[in-house]
Short mmCIF file of C-alpha atoms in Angstrom, two decimals:
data_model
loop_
_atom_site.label_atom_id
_atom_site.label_comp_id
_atom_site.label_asym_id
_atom_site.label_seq_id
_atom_site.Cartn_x
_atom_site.Cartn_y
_atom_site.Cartn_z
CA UNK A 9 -42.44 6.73 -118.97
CA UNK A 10 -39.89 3.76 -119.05
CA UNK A 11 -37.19 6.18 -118.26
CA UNK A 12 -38.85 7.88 -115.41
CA UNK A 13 -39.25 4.76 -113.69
CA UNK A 14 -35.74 4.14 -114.18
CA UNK A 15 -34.95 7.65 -112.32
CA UNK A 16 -36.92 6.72 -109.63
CA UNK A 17 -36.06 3.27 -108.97
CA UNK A 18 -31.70 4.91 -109.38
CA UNK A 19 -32.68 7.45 -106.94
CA UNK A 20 -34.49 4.86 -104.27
CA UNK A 21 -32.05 2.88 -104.87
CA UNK A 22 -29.06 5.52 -103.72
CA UNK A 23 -30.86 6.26 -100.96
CA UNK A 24 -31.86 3.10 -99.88
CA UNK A 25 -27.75 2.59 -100.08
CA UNK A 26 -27.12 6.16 -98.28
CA UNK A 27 -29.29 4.71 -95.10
CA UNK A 28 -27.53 1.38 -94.59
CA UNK A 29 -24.33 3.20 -94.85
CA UNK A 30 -25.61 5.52 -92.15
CA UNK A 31 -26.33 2.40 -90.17
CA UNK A 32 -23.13 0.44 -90.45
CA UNK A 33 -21.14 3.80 -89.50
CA UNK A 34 -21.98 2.63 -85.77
CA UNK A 35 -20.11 0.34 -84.57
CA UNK A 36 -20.58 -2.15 -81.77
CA UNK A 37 -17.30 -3.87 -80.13
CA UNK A 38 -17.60 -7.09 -78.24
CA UNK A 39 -13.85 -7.77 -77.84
CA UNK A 40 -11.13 -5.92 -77.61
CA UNK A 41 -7.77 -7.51 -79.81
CA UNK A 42 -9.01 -8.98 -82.69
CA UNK A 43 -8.12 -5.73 -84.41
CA UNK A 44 -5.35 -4.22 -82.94
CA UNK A 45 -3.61 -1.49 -83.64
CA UNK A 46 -0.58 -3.05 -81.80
CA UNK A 47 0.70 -6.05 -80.15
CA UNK A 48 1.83 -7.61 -77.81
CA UNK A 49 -1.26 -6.19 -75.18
CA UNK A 50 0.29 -3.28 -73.34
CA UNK A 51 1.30 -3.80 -69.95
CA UNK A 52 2.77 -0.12 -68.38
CA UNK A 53 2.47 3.16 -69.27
CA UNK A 54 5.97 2.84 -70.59
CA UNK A 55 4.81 0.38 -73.19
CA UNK A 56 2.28 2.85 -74.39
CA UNK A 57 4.70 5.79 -74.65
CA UNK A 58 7.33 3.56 -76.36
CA UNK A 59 4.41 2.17 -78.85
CA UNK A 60 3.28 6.00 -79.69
CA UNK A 61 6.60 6.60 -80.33
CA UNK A 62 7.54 4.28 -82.31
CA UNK A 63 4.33 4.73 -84.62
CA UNK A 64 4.27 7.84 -84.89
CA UNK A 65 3.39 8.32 -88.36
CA UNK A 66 0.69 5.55 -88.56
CA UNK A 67 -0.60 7.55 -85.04
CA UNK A 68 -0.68 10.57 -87.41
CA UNK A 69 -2.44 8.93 -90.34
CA UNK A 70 -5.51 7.56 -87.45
CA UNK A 71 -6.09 11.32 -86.39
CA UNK A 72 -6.20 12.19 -89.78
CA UNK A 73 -8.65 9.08 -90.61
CA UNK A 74 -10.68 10.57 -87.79
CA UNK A 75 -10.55 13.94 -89.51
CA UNK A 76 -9.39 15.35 -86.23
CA UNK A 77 -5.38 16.16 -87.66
CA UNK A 78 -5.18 19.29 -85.90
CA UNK A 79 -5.23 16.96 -82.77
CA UNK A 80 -2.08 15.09 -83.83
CA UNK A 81 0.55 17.26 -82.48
CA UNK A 82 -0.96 18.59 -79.57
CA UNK A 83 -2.13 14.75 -78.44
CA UNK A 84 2.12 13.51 -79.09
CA UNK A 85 3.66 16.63 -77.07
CA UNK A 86 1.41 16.00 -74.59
CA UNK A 87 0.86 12.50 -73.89
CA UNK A 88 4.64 12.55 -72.44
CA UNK A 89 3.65 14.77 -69.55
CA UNK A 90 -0.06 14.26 -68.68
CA UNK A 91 -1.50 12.54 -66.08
CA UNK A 92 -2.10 9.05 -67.13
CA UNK A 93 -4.33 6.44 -65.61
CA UNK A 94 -5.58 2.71 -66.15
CA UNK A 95 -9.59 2.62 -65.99
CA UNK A 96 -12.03 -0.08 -66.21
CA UNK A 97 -14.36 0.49 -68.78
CA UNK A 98 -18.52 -1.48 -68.28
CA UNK A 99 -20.59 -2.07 -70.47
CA UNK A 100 -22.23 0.04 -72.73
CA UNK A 101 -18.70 3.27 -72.77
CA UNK A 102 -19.05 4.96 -76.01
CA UNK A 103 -16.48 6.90 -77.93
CA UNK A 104 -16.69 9.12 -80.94
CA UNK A 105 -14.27 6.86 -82.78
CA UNK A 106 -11.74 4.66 -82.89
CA UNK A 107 -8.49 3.46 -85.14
CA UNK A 108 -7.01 0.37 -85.65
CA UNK A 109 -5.46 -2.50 -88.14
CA UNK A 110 -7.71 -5.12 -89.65
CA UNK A 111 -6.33 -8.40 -87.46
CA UNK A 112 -3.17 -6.20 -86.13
CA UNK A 113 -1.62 -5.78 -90.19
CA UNK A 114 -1.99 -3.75 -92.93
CA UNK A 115 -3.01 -0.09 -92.80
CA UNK A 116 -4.96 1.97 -90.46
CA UNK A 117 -8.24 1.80 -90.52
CA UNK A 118 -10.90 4.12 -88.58
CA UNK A 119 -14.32 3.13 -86.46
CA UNK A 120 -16.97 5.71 -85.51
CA UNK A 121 -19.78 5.20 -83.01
CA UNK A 122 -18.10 2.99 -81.15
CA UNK A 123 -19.79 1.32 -78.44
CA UNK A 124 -18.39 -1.37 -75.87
CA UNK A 125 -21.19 -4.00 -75.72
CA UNK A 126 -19.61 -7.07 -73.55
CA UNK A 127 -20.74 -7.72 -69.52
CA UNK A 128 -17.35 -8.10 -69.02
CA UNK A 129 -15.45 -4.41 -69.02
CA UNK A 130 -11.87 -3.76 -70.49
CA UNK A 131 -8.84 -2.00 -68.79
CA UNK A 132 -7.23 0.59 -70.97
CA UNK A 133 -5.25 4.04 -70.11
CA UNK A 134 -7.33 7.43 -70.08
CA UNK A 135 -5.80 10.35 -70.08
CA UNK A 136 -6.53 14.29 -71.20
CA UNK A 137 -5.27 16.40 -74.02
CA UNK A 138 -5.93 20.07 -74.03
CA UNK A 139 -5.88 22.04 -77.07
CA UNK A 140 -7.71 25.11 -77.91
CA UNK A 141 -10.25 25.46 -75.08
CA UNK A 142 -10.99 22.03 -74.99
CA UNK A 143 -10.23 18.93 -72.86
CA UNK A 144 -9.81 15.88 -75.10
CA UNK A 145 -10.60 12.50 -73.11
CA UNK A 146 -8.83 9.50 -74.79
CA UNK A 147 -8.75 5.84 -74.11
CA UNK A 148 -6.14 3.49 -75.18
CA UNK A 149 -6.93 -0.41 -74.54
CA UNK A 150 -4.20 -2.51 -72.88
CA UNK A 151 -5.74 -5.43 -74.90
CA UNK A 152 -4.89 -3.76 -78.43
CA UNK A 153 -3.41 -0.18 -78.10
CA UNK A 154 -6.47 1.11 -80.38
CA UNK A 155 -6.45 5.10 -79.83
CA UNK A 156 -10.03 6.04 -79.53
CA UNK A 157 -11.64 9.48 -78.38
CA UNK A 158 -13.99 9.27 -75.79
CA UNK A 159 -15.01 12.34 -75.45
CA UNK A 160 -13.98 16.70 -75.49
CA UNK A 161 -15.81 19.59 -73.65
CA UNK A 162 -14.96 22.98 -72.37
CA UNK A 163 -12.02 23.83 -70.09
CA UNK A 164 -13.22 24.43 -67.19
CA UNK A 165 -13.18 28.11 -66.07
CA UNK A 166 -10.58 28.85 -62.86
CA UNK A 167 -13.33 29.81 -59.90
CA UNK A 168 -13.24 33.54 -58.71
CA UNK A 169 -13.75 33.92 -54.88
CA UNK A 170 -15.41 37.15 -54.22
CA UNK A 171 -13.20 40.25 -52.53
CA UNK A 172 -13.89 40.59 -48.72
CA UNK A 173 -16.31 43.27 -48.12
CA UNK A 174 -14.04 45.46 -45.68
CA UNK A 175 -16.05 47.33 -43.16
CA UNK A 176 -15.97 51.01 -43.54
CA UNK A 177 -12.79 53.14 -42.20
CA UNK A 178 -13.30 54.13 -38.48
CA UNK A 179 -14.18 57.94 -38.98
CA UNK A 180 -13.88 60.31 -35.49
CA UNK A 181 -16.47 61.76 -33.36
CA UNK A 182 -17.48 65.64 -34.57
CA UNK A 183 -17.62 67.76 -31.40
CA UNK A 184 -19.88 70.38 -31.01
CA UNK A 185 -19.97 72.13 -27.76
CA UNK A 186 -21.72 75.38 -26.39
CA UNK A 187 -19.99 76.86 -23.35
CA UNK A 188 -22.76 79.51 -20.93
CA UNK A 189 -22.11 82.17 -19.90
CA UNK A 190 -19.29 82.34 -22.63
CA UNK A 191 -17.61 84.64 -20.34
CA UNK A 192 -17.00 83.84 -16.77
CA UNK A 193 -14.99 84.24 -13.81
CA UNK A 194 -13.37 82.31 -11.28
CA UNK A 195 -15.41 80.50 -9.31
CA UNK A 196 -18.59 81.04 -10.88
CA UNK A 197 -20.53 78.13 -12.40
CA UNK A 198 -20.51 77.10 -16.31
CA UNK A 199 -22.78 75.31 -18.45
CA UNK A 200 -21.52 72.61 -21.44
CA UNK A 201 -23.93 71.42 -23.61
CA UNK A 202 -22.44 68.76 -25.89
CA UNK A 203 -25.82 67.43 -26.81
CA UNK A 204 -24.87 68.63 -30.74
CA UNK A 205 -22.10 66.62 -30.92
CA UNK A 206 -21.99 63.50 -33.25
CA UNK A 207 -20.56 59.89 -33.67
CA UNK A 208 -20.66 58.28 -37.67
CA UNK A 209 -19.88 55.12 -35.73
CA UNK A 210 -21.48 55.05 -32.95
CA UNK A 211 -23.88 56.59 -30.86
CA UNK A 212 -23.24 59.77 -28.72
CA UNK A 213 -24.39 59.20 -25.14
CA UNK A 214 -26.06 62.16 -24.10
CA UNK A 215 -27.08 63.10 -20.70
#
């Protein structure tokens, strides 16, 4: 009976442990810089460039942190050429996660559930990477040079305009005449009756 309890008390135990390590896997920011990934703050898009460069292989070691690696060499190819852009982001921006360095040394580290929770927003570059069907929104603050995923969804699918509906080829008129008396000699009268004649266009004015 001793031993039961034992069980049960290990197994509320673990899963008392499982749900506060479900909690703490959010995580709210209220500052950006205390943990960054680089210094000094970035200042151009240059700087950023030059800082991807340059850590490369701790860049590679965050996507694979984030268990997103196939992401890696798509988001470095592309980065050089996409359009990039220096957003304000308010209070309450959320991104699926997040890596770092504990107080700017040591190794990478990874944050998921990330959620900016300051009245105050931050500047940082967005830009898109797509790979595989899908756009990949990321966010880079000046303040730290943190690489953090905001967000991916669905290419979007190139609009089709509809062909012109051409109206139909101008056919011609079908004449169909009757000539009395079919035979007839000069000066004598005729009749013409084109009254079976026909138009697919139009209308046939008949008299």
């Amino acid at each position: 009976m001793l031993k039961k309890k034992r069980v049960v008390l290990w197994v509320m135990a673990l899963a008392m442990m499982l749900t506060v390590s479900g909690v703490q896997a959010a995580t709210v920011l209220t500052e950006m810089g205390r943990s960054p990934f680089h210094q000094p703050p970035l200042t151009s898009v240059e700087d950023l460039l030059a800082m991807l460069h340059n850590n490369a292989q701790e860049v590679k070691k965050g996507f694979e942190l984030a268990e997103r690696a196939e992401l890696y060499t798509p988001f470095m190819e592309k980065v050089f050429t996409t359009t990039i852009e220096v957003v304000e982001f308010p209070n309450g921006s959320w991104f699926e996660w997040m890596f770092y360095k504990k107080k700017g040394k040591g190794s990478v580290k990874i944050a998921k559930d990330v959620t900016w929770a300051n009245e105050t927003p931050f500047q940082g570059f967005q830009f898109d990477i797509e790979y595989q069907g899908s756009v990949h929104t990321f966010v880079i603050p000046l303040a730290c040079g943190n690489v953090a995923l905001m967000g991916s969804r669905p290419v979007p699918q190139p609009v089709v305009a509809p062909a012109p509906v051409l109206p139909p080829a101008n056919q011609s008129p079908q004449c169909a005449a009757t000539v009395a008396p079919i035979r007839a000699f000069c000066g004598e009268m005729v009749a013409v009756d084109a009254t079976a004649s026909s138009d697919p266009d139009g209308t046939i004015v008949k008299k």
